[in-house]
mmCIF file of C-alpha atoms in Angstrom:
data_model
loop_
_atom_site.group_PDB
_atom_site.id
_atom_site.type_symbol
_atom_site.label_atom_id
_atom_site.label_comp_id
_atom_site.label_asym_id
_atom_site.label_seq_id
_atom_site.Cartn_x
_atom_site.Cartn_y
_atom_site.Cartn_z
ATOM 1 C CA PRO A 1 103.912 148.743 141.507
ATOM 2 C CA ASP A 2 105.931 145.460 141.568
ATOM 3 C CA ASP A 3 106.326 145.846 145.367
ATOM 4 C CA ARG A 4 103.152 147.575 146.757
ATOM 5 C CA GLN A 5 101.422 144.240 148.235
ATOM 6 C CA MET A 6 104.379 143.238 149.746
ATOM 7 C CA VAL A 7 104.572 146.654 151.580
ATOM 8 C CA ILE A 8 100.794 146.237 152.230
ATOM 9 C CA ASP A 9 101.186 142.996 153.580
ATOM 10 C CA PHE A 10 104.314 144.453 155.882
ATOM 11 C CA TRP A 11 102.291 147.187 157.371
ATOM 12 C CA THR A 12 99.605 145.238 158.181
ATOM 13 C CA ARG A 13 101.002 142.107 159.972
ATOM 14 C CA ARG A 14 103.340 144.734 162.127
ATOM 15 C CA SER A 15 100.169 146.363 163.048
ATOM 16 C CA ARG A 16 99.150 143.572 164.195
ATOM 17 C CA GLY A 17 102.215 142.667 166.153
ATOM 18 C CA GLU A 18 103.141 140.073 164.342
ATOM 19 C CA ASP A 19 106.412 138.187 165.321
ATOM 20 C CA ILE A 20 107.969 139.031 161.200
ATOM 21 C CA PRO A 21 111.295 141.015 160.601
ATOM 22 C CA SER A 22 111.210 144.535 161.235
ATOM 23 C CA LYS A 23 112.435 145.902 157.768
ATOM 24 C CA TYR A 24 112.336 145.052 154.369
ATOM 25 C CA GLU A 25 113.715 146.443 150.914
ATOM 26 C CA CYS A 26 111.452 148.075 148.535
ATOM 27 C CA LYS A 27 111.452 149.742 145.025
ATOM 28 C CA LEU A 28 109.843 153.383 144.680
ATOM 29 C CA ILE A 29 109.181 155.648 142.108
ATOM 30 C CA THR A 30 110.299 159.337 142.165
ATOM 31 C CA LYS A 31 108.037 161.907 141.110
ATOM 32 C CA ASP A 32 110.322 162.616 138.152
ATOM 33 C CA GLY A 33 110.282 159.068 137.237
ATOM 34 C CA HIS A 34 113.236 157.586 138.360
ATOM 35 C CA LEU A 35 113.681 154.514 140.352
ATOM 36 C CA LEU A 36 115.422 154.404 143.759
ATOM 37 C CA TRP A 37 115.483 151.501 146.254
ATOM 38 C CA SER A 38 114.652 152.425 150.003
ATOM 39 C CA GLU A 39 114.773 150.347 152.993
ATOM 40 C CA ILE A 40 112.377 150.663 155.696
ATOM 41 C CA SER A 41 111.816 149.447 159.143
ATOM 42 C CA ALA A 42 108.767 149.604 161.221
ATOM 43 C CA LYS A 43 108.390 149.237 164.989
ATOM 44 C CA LEU A 44 105.456 149.183 166.992
ATOM 45 C CA ILE A 45 104.875 150.942 170.260
ATOM 46 C CA GLU A 46 101.924 152.004 172.273
ATOM 47 C CA LEU A 47 101.543 155.371 173.177
ATOM 48 C CA ASN A 48 98.379 156.790 175.481
ATOM 49 C CA ASN A 49 96.837 153.556 175.110
ATOM 50 C CA LYS A 50 97.312 153.922 171.436
ATOM 51 C CA LYS A 51 99.019 151.769 169.073
ATOM 52 C CA TYR A 52 101.733 153.574 166.628
ATOM 53 C CA LEU A 53 103.908 152.324 163.835
ATOM 54 C CA ILE A 54 107.414 154.209 163.781
ATOM 55 C CA GLY A 55 109.078 154.071 160.513
ATOM 56 C CA THR A 56 112.434 155.071 159.410
ATOM 57 C CA ALA A 57 113.239 154.908 155.378
ATOM 58 C CA PHE A 58 116.931 155.000 154.013
ATOM 59 C CA ASN A 59 117.943 155.475 150.152
ATOM 60 C CA ILE A 60 120.063 152.356 149.513
ATOM 61 C CA THR A 61 120.313 152.856 145.967
ATOM 62 C CA GLU A 62 124.045 152.926 145.403
ATOM 63 C CA ARG A 63 124.502 149.976 147.832
ATOM 64 C CA LYS A 64 121.736 148.141 145.765
ATOM 65 C CA ASN A 65 123.566 149.351 142.487
ATOM 66 C CA ALA A 66 127.246 148.143 143.938
ATOM 67 C CA GLU A 67 125.385 144.755 144.752
ATOM 68 C CA GLU A 68 124.355 144.470 141.105
ATOM 69 C CA LEU A 69 127.544 145.227 139.939
ATOM 70 C CA LEU A 70 129.449 142.683 141.995
ATOM 71 C CA LYS A 71 126.480 140.064 141.477
ATOM 72 C CA ASN A 72 127.507 140.540 137.459
ATOM 73 C CA ALA A 73 131.085 140.443 138.374
ATOM 74 C CA ASN A 74 130.842 137.608 139.967
ATOM 75 C CA TYR A 75 128.630 135.995 137.319
ATOM 76 C CA GLU A 76 131.214 137.046 134.727
ATOM 77 C CA LEU A 77 133.930 135.818 136.850
ATOM 78 C CA LYS A 78 132.775 132.748 136.867
ATOM 79 C CA LYS A 79 132.022 132.502 133.205
ATOM 80 C CA SER A 80 135.303 133.752 132.738
ATOM 81 C CA LYS A 81 136.791 130.937 134.956
ATOM 82 C CA GLU A 82 134.817 128.078 133.186
ATOM 83 C CA ARG A 83 136.223 129.585 129.784
ATOM 84 C CA ALA A 84 139.824 129.981 131.300
ATOM 85 C CA GLU A 85 139.566 125.953 132.295
ATOM 86 C CA GLU A 86 137.829 125.058 129.021
ATOM 87 C CA SER A 87 140.975 126.762 127.451
ATOM 88 C CA ASP A 88 143.505 125.227 129.335
ATOM 89 C CA LYS A 89 142.302 121.798 128.710
ATOM 90 C CA LEU A 90 142.160 122.203 125.180
ATOM 91 C CA LYS A 91 145.622 124.023 124.931
ATOM 92 C CA THR A 92 146.839 120.721 126.995
ATOM 93 C CA ALA A 93 145.216 118.647 124.363
ATOM 94 C CA PHE A 94 146.802 121.175 121.287
ATOM 95 C CA ILE A 95 150.395 120.805 123.047
ATOM 96 C CA ASN A 96 150.215 116.887 123.468
ATOM 97 C CA ASN A 97 149.115 116.837 119.675
ATOM 98 C CA ILE A 98 151.054 119.299 118.303
ATOM 99 C CA SER A 99 154.186 117.394 119.662
ATOM 100 C CA HIS A 100 153.177 114.418 118.140
ATOM 101 C CA GLU A 101 152.723 116.249 114.835
ATOM 102 C CA ILE A 102 156.098 117.476 115.146
ATOM 103 C CA ARG A 103 157.935 114.479 116.243
ATOM 104 C CA THR A 104 156.621 112.652 113.678
ATOM 105 C CA PRO A 105 158.229 114.593 110.487
ATOM 106 C CA MET A 106 161.341 115.172 112.850
ATOM 107 C CA ASN A 107 161.406 111.561 113.290
ATOM 108 C CA SER A 108 161.214 110.694 109.613
ATOM 109 C CA ILE A 109 163.861 113.617 108.428
ATOM 110 C CA ILE A 110 166.427 112.550 111.366
ATOM 111 C CA GLY A 111 165.887 108.630 110.396
ATOM 112 C CA PHE A 112 165.782 108.882 106.700
ATOM 113 C CA ALA A 113 168.866 111.307 106.465
ATOM 114 C CA GLU A 114 171.047 108.923 108.724
ATOM 115 C CA LEU A 115 170.159 106.299 105.954
ATOM 116 C CA LEU A 116 170.819 107.992 103.424
ATOM 117 C CA ASN A 117 174.839 107.882 104.747
ATOM 118 C CA ASP A 118 174.638 104.272 103.793
ATOM 119 C CA GLU A 119 176.952 104.192 100.848
ATOM 120 C CA ASP A 120 175.404 100.692 99.237
ATOM 121 C CA LEU A 121 172.058 102.220 99.001
ATOM 122 C CA SER A 122 170.471 102.040 95.511
ATOM 123 C CA LYS A 123 169.544 105.018 93.447
ATOM 124 C CA GLU A 124 166.053 104.481 93.907
ATOM 125 C CA LYS A 125 165.877 103.812 97.458
ATOM 126 C CA ARG A 126 168.179 107.102 97.820
ATOM 127 C CA LEU A 127 165.561 108.895 95.788
ATOM 128 C CA GLN A 128 162.820 107.805 97.661
ATOM 129 C CA TYR A 129 164.374 108.612 100.865
ATOM 130 C CA ILE A 130 165.012 111.852 99.826
ATOM 131 C CA GLU A 131 161.183 112.144 99.026
ATOM 132 C CA PHE A 132 160.373 111.405 102.145
ATOM 133 C CA ILE A 133 162.386 113.698 103.946
ATOM 134 C CA ASN A 134 160.989 116.500 101.432
ATOM 135 C CA ASN A 135 157.435 115.581 102.442
ATOM 136 C CA SER A 136 158.100 115.466 106.019
ATOM 137 C CA SER A 137 160.160 118.972 105.795
ATOM 138 C CA ASN A 138 156.970 120.423 104.626
ATOM 139 C CA GLN A 139 154.782 119.037 106.681
ATOM 140 C CA LEU A 140 156.460 120.353 109.480
ATOM 141 C CA LEU A 141 157.248 123.490 107.589
ATOM 142 C CA SER A 142 153.308 123.982 107.993
ATOM 143 C CA ILE A 143 152.826 123.171 111.248
ATOM 144 C CA ILE A 144 155.412 125.950 112.288
ATOM 145 C CA SER A 145 153.245 128.307 110.213
ATOM 146 C CA ASP A 146 150.112 127.495 111.621
ATOM 147 C CA ILE A 147 151.626 127.809 115.020
ATOM 148 C CA ILE A 148 153.132 131.398 113.937
ATOM 149 C CA SER A 149 149.767 132.400 112.118
ATOM 150 C CA ILE A 150 147.841 131.970 115.195
ATOM 151 C CA SER A 151 150.229 133.869 117.380
ATOM 152 C CA ASN A 152 150.406 136.614 115.323
ATOM 153 C CA ILE A 153 146.319 136.179 115.155
ATOM 154 C CA GLN A 154 146.247 136.577 119.011
ATOM 155 C CA ALA A 155 148.807 139.411 119.047
ATOM 156 C CA GLY A 156 146.579 141.461 116.645
ATOM 157 C CA LYS A 157 150.092 141.219 114.341
ATOM 158 C CA GLU A 158 148.377 140.120 111.291
ATOM 159 C CA LYS A 159 147.960 142.936 108.401
ATOM 160 C CA LEU A 160 146.710 143.055 105.244
ATOM 161 C CA LYS A 161 149.044 143.174 102.113
ATOM 162 C CA ILE A 162 146.992 144.127 99.182
ATOM 163 C CA LYS A 163 148.433 143.622 95.686
ATOM 164 C CA GLU A 164 147.292 143.096 92.193
ATOM 165 C CA ILE A 165 146.846 139.273 91.223
ATOM 166 C CA ASN A 166 145.842 137.395 88.575
ATOM 167 C CA LEU A 167 142.949 135.499 90.232
ATOM 168 C CA ASN A 168 142.473 132.717 87.215
ATOM 169 C CA ILE A 169 146.235 131.830 87.457
ATOM 170 C CA VAL A 170 146.885 131.719 91.151
ATOM 171 C CA LEU A 171 144.388 129.081 91.207
ATOM 172 C CA ASP A 172 145.339 127.212 88.589
ATOM 173 C CA ASN A 173 148.647 127.307 90.333
ATOM 174 C CA LEU A 174 146.744 125.709 93.289
ATOM 175 C CA TYR A 175 145.275 123.354 91.261
ATOM 176 C CA ASN A 176 148.527 121.963 89.867
ATOM 177 C CA GLN A 177 150.260 121.707 93.241
ATOM 178 C CA PHE A 178 147.318 119.885 94.915
ATOM 179 C CA ASN A 179 146.878 117.536 91.851
ATOM 180 C CA LEU A 180 150.533 116.601 91.559
ATOM 181 C CA LYS A 181 150.631 116.335 95.385
ATOM 182 C CA TYR A 182 147.533 114.178 95.926
ATOM 183 C CA LYS A 183 146.885 112.538 92.857
ATOM 184 C CA SER A 184 144.994 109.641 93.291
ATOM 185 C CA ASN A 185 142.719 107.205 91.320
ATOM 186 C CA SER A 186 139.888 107.080 93.398
ATOM 187 C CA VAL A 187 139.635 110.842 94.254
ATOM 188 C CA GLU A 188 139.413 113.561 91.176
ATOM 189 C CA LEU A 189 140.280 117.299 91.687
ATOM 190 C CA ARG A 190 138.368 119.523 90.140
ATOM 191 C CA LEU A 191 138.507 123.405 89.508
ATOM 192 C CA ASN A 192 135.491 125.639 88.606
ATOM 193 C CA LYS A 193 136.347 129.009 87.253
ATOM 194 C CA ALA A 194 133.359 131.511 87.079
ATOM 195 C CA ILE A 195 135.594 133.256 84.373
ATOM 196 C CA ASN A 196 137.786 131.615 81.614
ATOM 197 C CA ASP A 197 139.605 134.559 80.847
ATOM 198 C CA GLU A 198 143.330 134.485 82.002
ATOM 199 C CA PHE A 199 143.423 138.256 82.811
ATOM 200 C CA VAL A 200 141.064 137.989 86.180
ATOM 201 C CA LYS A 201 142.859 140.514 88.311
ATOM 202 C CA ILE A 202 141.878 141.422 91.267
ATOM 203 C CA ASN A 203 143.457 143.581 94.407
ATOM 204 C CA THR A 204 143.802 141.154 97.431
ATOM 205 C CA ASP A 205 146.162 139.737 100.000
ATOM 206 C CA GLU A 206 147.247 136.853 97.899
ATOM 207 C CA THR A 207 149.096 134.958 100.757
ATOM 208 C CA LYS A 208 146.253 134.935 102.849
ATOM 209 C CA LEU A 209 143.833 133.847 100.023
ATOM 210 C CA VAL A 210 146.386 130.678 99.238
ATOM 211 C CA GLN A 211 146.705 129.730 102.673
ATOM 212 C CA VAL A 212 142.746 129.645 103.209
ATOM 213 C CA LEU A 213 142.228 127.775 100.216
ATOM 214 C CA SER A 214 145.063 125.588 100.797
ATOM 215 C CA ASN A 215 144.045 124.496 104.185
ATOM 216 C CA LEU A 216 140.369 123.823 103.085
ATOM 217 C CA LEU A 217 142.001 121.958 100.435
ATOM 218 C CA THR A 218 144.333 119.893 102.757
ATOM 219 C CA ASN A 219 141.596 118.811 104.352
ATOM 220 C CA ALA A 220 139.135 118.113 101.947
ATOM 221 C CA LEU A 221 141.189 115.554 100.410
ATOM 222 C CA LYS A 222 142.560 114.288 103.639
ATOM 223 C CA PHE A 223 138.789 113.489 104.590
ATOM 224 C CA THR A 224 137.887 112.599 101.098
ATOM 225 C CA GLU A 225 138.596 108.641 100.180
ATOM 226 C CA ASN A 226 136.456 108.338 97.207
ATOM 227 C CA GLY A 227 134.905 110.761 94.510
ATOM 228 C CA TYR A 228 135.785 114.429 94.135
ATOM 229 C CA VAL A 229 137.093 117.393 95.277
ATOM 230 C CA GLU A 230 136.060 120.924 93.483
ATOM 231 C CA PHE A 231 136.717 123.997 94.192
ATOM 232 C CA GLY A 232 136.327 127.488 92.391
ATOM 233 C CA TYR A 233 134.429 130.753 92.666
ATOM 234 C CA LYS A 234 131.864 132.787 91.376
ATOM 235 C CA ILE A 235 131.160 136.885 91.120
ATOM 236 C CA GLU A 236 128.170 138.032 92.900
ATOM 237 C CA SER A 237 127.535 141.746 92.906
ATOM 238 C CA ASN A 238 130.621 143.076 95.208
ATOM 239 C CA TRP A 239 131.513 139.912 96.381
ATOM 240 C CA LEU A 240 133.879 137.219 95.274
ATOM 241 C CA ASN A 241 132.182 134.048 96.563
ATOM 242 C CA PHE A 242 134.524 131.024 97.006
ATOM 243 C CA TYR A 243 133.734 127.049 97.875
ATOM 244 C CA VAL A 244 135.627 123.875 98.019
ATOM 245 C CA LYS A 245 133.308 121.011 98.396
ATOM 246 C CA ASP A 246 134.126 117.242 98.602
ATOM 247 C CA THR A 247 132.752 114.111 98.953
ATOM 248 C CA GLY A 248 134.386 112.878 102.095
ATOM 249 C CA ILE A 249 133.139 111.748 105.830
ATOM 250 C CA GLY A 250 131.553 115.170 106.385
ATOM 251 C CA ILE A 251 130.662 116.691 109.587
ATOM 252 C CA GLU A 252 128.055 116.350 112.215
ATOM 253 C CA ALA A 253 125.982 119.664 112.504
ATOM 254 C CA GLU A 254 126.874 119.784 116.287
ATOM 255 C CA ALA A 255 130.555 120.735 115.607
ATOM 256 C CA HIS A 256 130.015 123.465 113.076
ATOM 257 C CA SER A 257 130.554 126.020 114.963
ATOM 258 C CA LYS A 258 132.996 124.232 117.185
ATOM 259 C CA ILE A 259 135.519 123.470 114.615
ATOM 260 C CA PHE A 260 136.364 126.596 113.691
ATOM 261 C CA GLU A 261 137.581 127.426 117.399
ATOM 262 C CA ARG A 262 141.526 127.532 118.001
ATOM 263 C CA PHE A 263 142.740 123.876 118.852
ATOM 264 C CA SER A 264 139.362 122.011 118.101
ATOM 265 C CA GLN A 265 138.615 119.465 115.766
ATOM 266 C CA ALA A 266 135.273 117.640 115.146
ATOM 267 C CA ASN A 267 135.783 114.695 117.162
ATOM 268 C CA PRO A 268 138.961 114.064 118.873
ATOM 269 C CA SER A 269 139.489 110.689 117.511
ATOM 270 C CA ILE A 270 140.086 113.233 114.149
ATOM 271 C CA SER A 271 144.166 113.837 115.100
ATOM 272 C CA ILE A 272 144.495 110.123 116.032
ATOM 273 C CA ASN A 273 143.257 108.953 112.665
ATOM 274 C CA TYR A 274 143.979 111.623 110.552
ATOM 275 C CA GLY A 275 146.882 114.121 112.278
ATOM 276 C CA GLY A 276 146.684 117.655 112.122
ATOM 277 C CA THR A 277 146.786 120.758 114.546
ATOM 278 C CA GLY A 278 143.215 121.943 114.785
ATOM 279 C CA LEU A 279 144.694 125.333 113.409
ATOM 280 C CA GLY A 280 144.018 125.412 110.393
ATOM 281 C CA LEU A 281 140.279 126.631 109.944
ATOM 282 C CA SER A 282 140.320 128.935 112.932
ATOM 283 C CA ILE A 283 143.179 130.506 111.068
ATOM 284 C CA SER A 284 140.930 130.683 107.886
ATOM 285 C CA LYS A 285 138.173 131.995 109.768
ATOM 286 C CA ASN A 286 140.488 134.925 111.391
ATOM 287 C CA PHE A 287 142.098 135.656 107.740
ATOM 288 C CA ILE A 288 138.923 135.697 105.762
ATOM 289 C CA GLU A 289 136.983 138.389 108.735
ATOM 290 C CA LEU A 290 140.253 140.260 108.477
ATOM 291 C CA MET A 291 139.752 140.558 104.577
ATOM 292 C CA GLY A 292 136.330 141.839 105.149
ATOM 293 C CA GLY A 293 134.095 138.349 104.501
ATOM 294 C CA LYS A 294 132.914 135.601 106.355
ATOM 295 C CA ILE A 295 132.914 131.790 106.328
ATOM 296 C CA TRP A 296 130.468 129.052 107.131
ATOM 297 C CA LEU A 297 129.874 125.286 105.793
ATOM 298 C CA LYS A 298 127.130 122.814 104.591
ATOM 299 C CA SER A 299 127.791 119.539 105.774
ATOM 300 C CA ALA A 300 126.699 116.097 107.294
ATOM 301 C CA LEU A 301 127.808 112.807 108.493
ATOM 302 C CA GLY A 302 128.622 110.736 105.767
ATOM 303 C CA GLU A 303 127.607 113.073 102.631
ATOM 304 C CA GLY A 304 130.678 115.214 102.418
ATOM 305 C CA SER A 305 131.241 118.859 102.924
ATOM 306 C CA THR A 306 131.291 122.159 101.626
ATOM 307 C CA PHE A 307 133.115 124.893 102.309
ATOM 308 C CA PHE A 308 132.149 128.653 101.549
ATOM 309 C CA PHE A 309 133.926 131.867 102.170
ATOM 310 C CA THR A 310 133.692 135.516 100.868
ATOM 311 C CA ILE A 311 135.885 138.224 100.304
ATOM 312 C CA PRO A 312 135.284 141.954 98.554
ATOM 313 C CA PHE A 313 135.508 141.697 94.869
ATOM 314 C CA GLU A 314 138.034 144.623 93.941
ATOM 315 C CA PRO A 315 138.925 144.722 90.410
ATOM 316 C CA ALA A 316 142.420 145.848 89.669
ATOM 317 C CA LYS A 317 142.339 149.588 88.048
ATOM 318 C CA ASN A 318 146.114 148.902 86.259
ATOM 319 C CA PHE A 319 145.590 145.808 83.814
ATOM 320 C CA SER A 320 149.355 145.456 83.049
ATOM 321 C CA ASP A 321 150.846 142.022 82.504
ATOM 322 C CA ILE A 322 151.534 140.210 85.596
ATOM 323 C CA ASP A 323 154.602 137.876 85.658
ATOM 324 C CA ASN A 324 153.951 134.818 87.422
ATOM 325 C CA LYS A 325 157.611 133.418 87.004
ATOM 326 C CA SER A 326 159.703 133.119 90.023
ATOM 327 C CA ASN A 327 162.566 131.410 88.554
ATOM 328 C CA ILE A 328 166.042 132.425 88.876
ATOM 329 C CA ASN A 329 166.603 132.296 85.006
ATOM 330 C CA THR A 330 163.966 135.341 85.018
ATOM 331 C CA ILE A 331 166.754 137.617 86.505
ATOM 332 C CA ASN A 332 168.302 140.110 84.421
ATOM 333 C CA LYS A 333 171.504 138.880 83.190
ATOM 334 C CA THR A 334 173.475 142.027 83.277
ATOM 335 C CA PHE A 335 173.693 141.000 87.339
ATOM 336 C CA LYS A 336 176.897 139.535 87.604
ATOM 337 C CA THR A 337 177.082 139.382 91.704
ATOM 338 C CA ILE A 338 174.858 138.390 94.380
ATOM 339 C CA LEU A 339 175.565 139.238 98.006
ATOM 340 C CA ILE A 340 173.972 136.944 100.631
ATOM 341 C CA ALA A 341 173.808 138.849 104.051
ATOM 342 C CA GLU A 342 173.267 135.481 106.422
ATOM 343 C CA ASP A 343 175.052 134.336 109.750
ATOM 344 C CA GLN A 344 174.006 130.843 109.401
ATOM 345 C CA ASP A 345 176.395 128.605 107.744
ATOM 346 C CA ALA A 346 174.084 126.226 106.647
ATOM 347 C CA ASN A 347 171.777 128.261 105.199
ATOM 348 C CA PHE A 348 174.289 130.060 102.993
ATOM 349 C CA MET A 349 175.899 126.786 102.109
ATOM 350 C CA LEU A 350 171.989 126.058 101.158
ATOM 351 C CA LEU A 351 171.840 128.934 98.963
ATOM 352 C CA SER A 352 174.912 128.897 97.655
ATOM 353 C CA ALA A 353 174.121 125.040 96.581
ATOM 354 C CA MET A 354 170.783 126.491 95.027
ATOM 355 C CA LEU A 355 172.832 129.035 92.961
ATOM 356 C CA SER A 356 175.630 126.791 92.177
ATOM 357 C CA LYS A 357 174.581 126.073 88.503
ATOM 358 C CA SER A 358 174.188 129.844 87.768
ATOM 359 C CA SER A 359 176.900 132.141 86.449
ATOM 360 C CA PHE A 360 176.818 134.654 89.444
ATOM 361 C CA LYS A 361 179.529 135.100 91.353
ATOM 362 C CA ILE A 362 178.304 134.840 95.329
ATOM 363 C CA VAL A 363 179.649 137.350 98.041
ATOM 364 C CA ARG A 364 179.127 136.448 101.597
#
């Protein structure tokens, strides 16, 4: 039906002897309802003072299907090329950014470590320099962890390690850690727990849950100069619904989906003014999806942001007490010897120094 008028016009004009192309392509429907492509050519001849149209028809369905496949392949190739070029631009920007992010804490570590050699340095200055070194080391460790995480995600090597945890204690630890690190008179950190009972025990991947919350809290505190940052959860049906809310600079609507992509930030000026690798939210999204949940946000420029994410609510079946202490003093005192299997001298010296105040015998 789509080609019927075109066919009529062709044969009418050919029968008049008009100078038009001698063949055309059209779609035909077979008796059993299948569609096939046909190439039909026609020639006007005169025989015994009569005019005739001689035509031939070829089934060109396979050729047309191949052309369509090639057309689609070319389209996909073009799109892939565009995506690759965009990815290259993002990776180039990421490499430039990451090299800056790594050099900054490295310069601080090296510089202040050299200053510690000054014999005339006061105790106050020495403690201040040590604090700078510790902060820069943690910053560097966080960057390296992000790079390793995104590499593992791309390689499909990230796996869930489910275990029983006390959710409220995990959140309390996060609150204390961030409240100490980012303590400010102008920004209040709040924790809102759906259940105040300290025995809220669930089965989940604690490491990934803590990393996601840490990423969101770090961003919220980084972009909030006044007001508050609040995080917490509530239980709805079979889901744990978490949120991290801030009264910071906010994010424009156009950037809401973009910020979850690798190497992306809401605005190019973000990395200049606030730092960061542009990996945290991408890692968080991948971790949440791996855990069977989803992540999204509500935000407007200048009005703060709220990030939400869900994970399955799986209450722990065994309500045995969880020992959250990870101090050397909790080691059973019947153990007198510790074997350190370490081939790097610096690492061995570090572990030995950390254990030096204990009564253990150290064996390498």
